[in-house]
PDB file of C-alpha atoms and ligand atoms in Angstrom:
ATOM      1  CA  MET A   1      33.213 -12.134 -15.723  1.00  0.00           C
ATOM      2  CA  LYS A   2      29.778 -11.085 -16.190  1.00  0.00           C
ATOM      3  CA  LYS A   3      26.370 -10.993 -13.978  1.00  0.00           C
ATOM      4  CA  VAL A   4      24.212 -13.267 -15.358  1.00  0.00           C
ATOM      5  CA  VAL A   5      21.001 -11.934 -14.276  1.00  0.00           C
ATOM      6  CA  ILE A   6      17.056 -13.219 -14.981  1.00  0.00           C
ATOM      7  CA  LEU A   7      14.738 -10.265 -15.202  1.00  0.00           C
ATOM      8  CA  MET A   8      10.884 -12.172 -15.699  1.00  0.00           C
ATOM      9  CA  CYS A   9       8.267  -9.932 -16.765  1.00  0.00           C
ATOM     10  CA  THR A  10       4.993 -11.885 -15.098  1.00  0.00           C
ATOM     11  CA  CYS A  11       2.632  -9.779 -17.698  1.00  0.00           C
ATOM     12  CA  SER A  12       0.549  -8.959 -14.503  1.00  0.00           C
ATOM     13  CA  GLY A  13       0.500 -12.820 -14.032  1.00  0.00           C
ATOM     14  CA  VAL A  14      -3.106 -12.674 -15.313  1.00  0.00           C
ATOM     15  CA  CYS A  15      -2.379 -13.166 -18.961  1.00  0.00           C
ATOM     16  CA  PRO A  16      -4.055 -16.065 -20.885  1.00  0.00           C
ATOM     17  CA  SER A  17      -1.177 -17.215 -22.885  1.00  0.00           C
ATOM     18  CA  MET A  18       0.776 -17.670 -19.157  1.00  0.00           C
ATOM     19  CA  ALA A  19      -2.053 -19.776 -17.149  1.00  0.00           C
ATOM     20  CA  LYS A  20      -0.262 -22.718 -17.014  1.00  0.00           C
ATOM     21  CA  ILE A  21       3.150 -20.984 -15.277  1.00  0.00           C
ATOM     22  CA  ASP A  22       2.986 -21.162 -11.651  1.00  0.00           C
ATOM     23  CA  PHE A  23       5.023 -18.011 -11.453  1.00  0.00           C
ATOM     24  CA  TRP A  24       6.189 -18.549  -7.452  1.00  0.00           C
ATOM     25  CA  GLU A  25       7.338 -22.675  -8.060  1.00  0.00           C
ATOM     26  CA  LEU A  26       9.339 -20.934 -11.051  1.00  0.00           C
ATOM     27  CA  ALA A  27      10.505 -18.372  -9.117  1.00  0.00           C
ATOM     28  CA  GLU A  28      12.076 -21.120  -6.224  1.00  0.00           C
ATOM     29  CA  ARG A  29      13.251 -23.330  -8.633  1.00  0.00           C
ATOM     30  CA  ILE A  30      15.492 -20.885 -10.218  1.00  0.00           C
ATOM     31  CA  ARG A  31      16.631 -19.937  -7.085  1.00  0.00           C
ATOM     32  CA  LEU A  32      17.581 -23.493  -5.916  1.00  0.00           C
ATOM     33  CA  GLU A  33      18.415 -24.915  -9.044  1.00  0.00           C
ATOM     34  CA  LEU A  34      20.663 -22.511 -11.704  1.00  0.00           C
ATOM     35  CA  PRO A  35      23.454 -20.739 -11.211  1.00  0.00           C
ATOM     36  CA  HIS A  36      22.728 -17.234 -11.640  1.00  0.00           C
ATOM     37  CA  SER A  37      23.771 -13.756 -10.338  1.00  0.00           C
ATOM     38  CA  TYR A  38      20.068 -12.832  -8.949  1.00  0.00           C
ATOM     39  CA  LEU A  39      16.634 -13.013 -10.046  1.00  0.00           C
ATOM     40  CA  VAL A  40      14.433  -9.755 -10.556  1.00  0.00           C
ATOM     41  CA  MET A  41      10.260 -10.314 -11.151  1.00  0.00           C
ATOM     42  CA  HIS A  42       8.000  -7.354 -12.296  1.00  0.00           C
ATOM     43  CA  PRO A  43       4.732  -7.316 -13.677  1.00  0.00           C
ATOM     44  CA  ARG A  44       4.985  -5.167 -16.288  1.00  0.00           C
ATOM     45  CA  LEU A  45       8.515  -4.175 -17.729  1.00  0.00           C
ATOM     46  CA  CYS A  46       6.921  -2.358 -21.291  1.00  0.00           C
ATOM     47  CA  GLU A  47       5.130   0.198 -18.613  1.00  0.00           C
ATOM     48  CA  GLU A  48       6.427   3.190 -17.325  1.00  0.00           C
ATOM     49  CA  ASN A  49       6.893   1.684 -13.517  1.00  0.00           C
ATOM     50  CA  GLY A  50       8.805  -1.413 -15.493  1.00  0.00           C
ATOM     51  CA  GLU A  51      11.408   0.976 -17.931  1.00  0.00           C
ATOM     52  CA  ALA A  52      12.449   3.146 -14.649  1.00  0.00           C
ATOM     53  CA  LEU A  53      13.243   0.387 -13.005  1.00  0.00           C
ATOM     54  CA  MET A  54      15.452  -1.341 -16.006  1.00  0.00           C
ATOM     55  CA  ALA A  55      16.907   2.147 -16.156  1.00  0.00           C
ATOM     56  CA  ASP A  56      18.356   2.086 -12.977  1.00  0.00           C
ATOM     57  CA  LEU A  57      19.314  -1.660 -12.875  1.00  0.00           C
ATOM     58  CA  LEU A  58      20.476  -2.837 -16.366  1.00  0.00           C
ATOM     59  CA  LYS A  59      24.874  -2.325 -16.626  1.00  0.00           C
ATOM     60  CA  PRO A  60      26.393  -3.446 -19.740  1.00  0.00           C
ATOM     61  CA  ASP A  61      28.888  -5.682 -17.726  1.00  0.00           C
ATOM     62  CA  ALA A  62      25.986  -8.184 -17.494  1.00  0.00           C
ATOM     63  CA  VAL A  63      23.485 -10.291 -19.479  1.00  0.00           C
ATOM     64  CA  TYR A  64      19.703 -10.185 -18.905  1.00  0.00           C
ATOM     65  CA  ILE A  65      18.312 -13.631 -19.730  1.00  0.00           C
ATOM     66  CA  THR A  66      14.224 -12.092 -19.934  1.00  0.00           C
ATOM     67  CA  PRO A  67      11.256 -14.532 -19.718  1.00  0.00           C
ATOM     68  CA  ALA A  68       8.296 -12.351 -21.009  1.00  0.00           C
ATOM     69  CA  CYS A  69       6.433 -12.398 -24.196  1.00  0.00           C
ATOM     70  CA  ASP A  70       7.535 -13.682 -27.285  1.00  0.00           C
ATOM     71  CA  GLU A  71      10.926 -13.074 -28.684  1.00  0.00           C
ATOM     72  CA  LYS A  72       9.725 -10.186 -31.312  1.00  0.00           C
ATOM     73  CA  LYS A  73       7.708  -8.644 -28.802  1.00  0.00           C
ATOM     74  CA  GLN A  74      10.466  -8.226 -26.298  1.00  0.00           C
ATOM     75  CA  MET A  75      12.124  -6.612 -28.863  1.00  0.00           C
ATOM     76  CA  LYS A  76       9.880  -4.193 -29.405  1.00  0.00           C
ATOM     77  CA  LEU A  77       8.370  -3.541 -25.935  1.00  0.00           C
ATOM     78  CA  LEU A  78      12.086  -3.936 -24.267  1.00  0.00           C
ATOM     79  CA  ALA A  79      13.634  -1.499 -25.967  1.00  0.00           C
ATOM     80  CA  ASN A  80      12.558   1.686 -24.093  1.00  0.00           C
ATOM     81  CA  GLY A  81      14.275   0.121 -21.132  1.00  0.00           C
ATOM     82  CA  PHE A  82      17.453  -0.951 -22.376  1.00  0.00           C
ATOM     83  CA  SER A  83      18.082   2.118 -24.338  1.00  0.00           C
ATOM     84  CA  ARG A  84      17.200   4.174 -20.952  1.00  0.00           C
ATOM     85  CA  ALA A  85      19.854   2.180 -19.196  1.00  0.00           C
ATOM     86  CA  GLY A  86      22.166   2.314 -22.397  1.00  0.00           C
ATOM     87  CA  VAL A  87      22.582  -1.006 -22.654  1.00  0.00           C
ATOM     88  CA  PRO A  88      22.526  -2.525 -26.257  1.00  0.00           C
ATOM     89  CA  MET A  89      20.058  -5.523 -26.904  1.00  0.00           C
ATOM     90  CA  ASP A  90      22.508  -7.681 -27.969  1.00  0.00           C
ATOM     91  CA  GLU A  91      23.904 -11.043 -27.607  1.00  0.00           C
ATOM     92  CA  ASN A  92      26.133 -10.146 -25.065  1.00  0.00           C
ATOM     93  CA  HIS A  93      23.630  -8.546 -22.773  1.00  0.00           C
ATOM     94  CA  TRP A  94      20.069 -10.323 -23.842  1.00  0.00           C
ATOM     95  CA  ILE A  95      18.746 -13.829 -24.043  1.00  0.00           C
ATOM     96  CA  PRO A  96      14.956 -13.229 -24.501  1.00  0.00           C
ATOM     97  CA  ILE A  97      12.614 -16.019 -23.580  1.00  0.00           C
ATOM     98  CA  ARG A  98       8.899 -16.676 -24.858  1.00  0.00           C
ATOM     99  CA  MET A  99       6.796 -17.796 -21.828  1.00  0.00           C
ATOM    100  CA  GLY A 100       3.615 -17.384 -23.344  1.00  0.00           C
ATOM    101  CA  LEU A 101       1.773 -21.054 -24.306  1.00  0.00           C
ATOM    102  CA  ARG A 102       4.387 -23.089 -22.289  1.00  0.00           C
ATOM    103  CA  ASP A 103       4.049 -24.486 -18.850  1.00  0.00           C
ATOM    104  CA  THR A 104       6.616 -23.917 -15.704  1.00  0.00           C
ATOM    105  CA  GLU A 105       8.310 -26.912 -16.760  1.00  0.00           C
ATOM    106  CA  GLU A 106       8.737 -25.297 -20.200  1.00  0.00           C
ATOM    107  CA  VAL A 107       9.961 -21.894 -19.119  1.00  0.00           C
ATOM    108  CA  PHE A 108      12.246 -23.633 -16.466  1.00  0.00           C
ATOM    109  CA  GLN A 109      13.848 -25.772 -19.593  1.00  0.00           C
ATOM    110  CA  GLU A 110      14.349 -22.681 -21.421  1.00  0.00           C
ATOM    111  CA  ILE A 111      15.692 -20.388 -18.689  1.00  0.00           C
ATOM    112  CA  LYS A 112      18.191 -23.699 -17.753  1.00  0.00           C
ATOM    113  CA  ARG A 113      19.094 -23.668 -21.033  1.00  0.00           C
ATOM    114  CA  ALA A 114      19.941 -20.130 -21.409  1.00  0.00           C
ATOM    115  CA  VAL A 115      21.949 -20.230 -18.242  1.00  0.00           C
ATOM    116  CA  ASP A 116      24.015 -23.377 -19.618  1.00  0.00           C
ATOM    117  CA  SER A 117      24.742 -21.371 -22.124  1.00  0.00           C
ATOM    118  CA  MET A 118      26.097 -18.586 -19.870  1.00  0.00           C
ATOM    119  CA  GLN A 119      28.513 -21.117 -17.954  1.00  0.00           C
ATOM    120  CA  GLY A 120      31.680 -19.641 -17.018  1.00  0.00           C
ATOM    121  CA  ALA A 121      30.511 -16.035 -17.076  1.00  0.00           C
ATOM    122  CA  ILE A 122      28.436 -16.057 -13.511  1.00  0.00           C
ATOM    123  CA  THR A 123      29.856 -14.144 -11.138  1.00  0.00           C
TER     124      THR A 123
HETATM  125  S1  SF4 B 201       6.540  -7.016 -21.884  1.00  0.00           S
HETATM  126 FE1  SF4 B 201       5.719  -8.661 -22.597  1.00  0.00          FE
HETATM  127  S2  SF4 B 201       5.334  -9.963 -20.543  1.00  0.00           S
HETATM  128 FE2  SF4 B 201       6.021  -7.972 -19.931  1.00  0.00          FE
HETATM  129  S3  SF4 B 201       3.811  -6.706 -19.759  1.00  0.00           S
HETATM  130 FE3  SF4 B 201       4.623  -6.294 -21.924  1.00  0.00          FE
HETATM  131  S4  SF4 B 201       3.582  -7.616 -22.907  1.00  0.00           S
HETATM  132 FE4  SF4 B 201       3.180  -8.770 -20.905  1.00  0.00          FE
END
């Protein structure tokens, strides 16, 4: 059984492409409605401070669902954090989700799909 962790990057909360997302509503809906191990929100995972968090937090026995910028960008921008933690960015450990140009409901549904795909894996 793996932990399923939702590691959300809010892009400082002022990214114009995420203007339609209410991060507080989204966090509370995730907490109440989706089975997962725990949720972490950070304002800038791709900066030193975020990478330091990832280095401490990420473990190989978990899968990380990362709502943030688009998937290709995440592949580049989160690489240092995963690398510092020694966790590979493969399908067993990482499910990226794009939040840009989506609203709260659309992002919630994407996260729900990712969580549903991990059903039975949650500890
Ligand atoms: S990882 Fe992506 S969403 Fe997060 S701060 Fe960097 S650019 Fe923004």
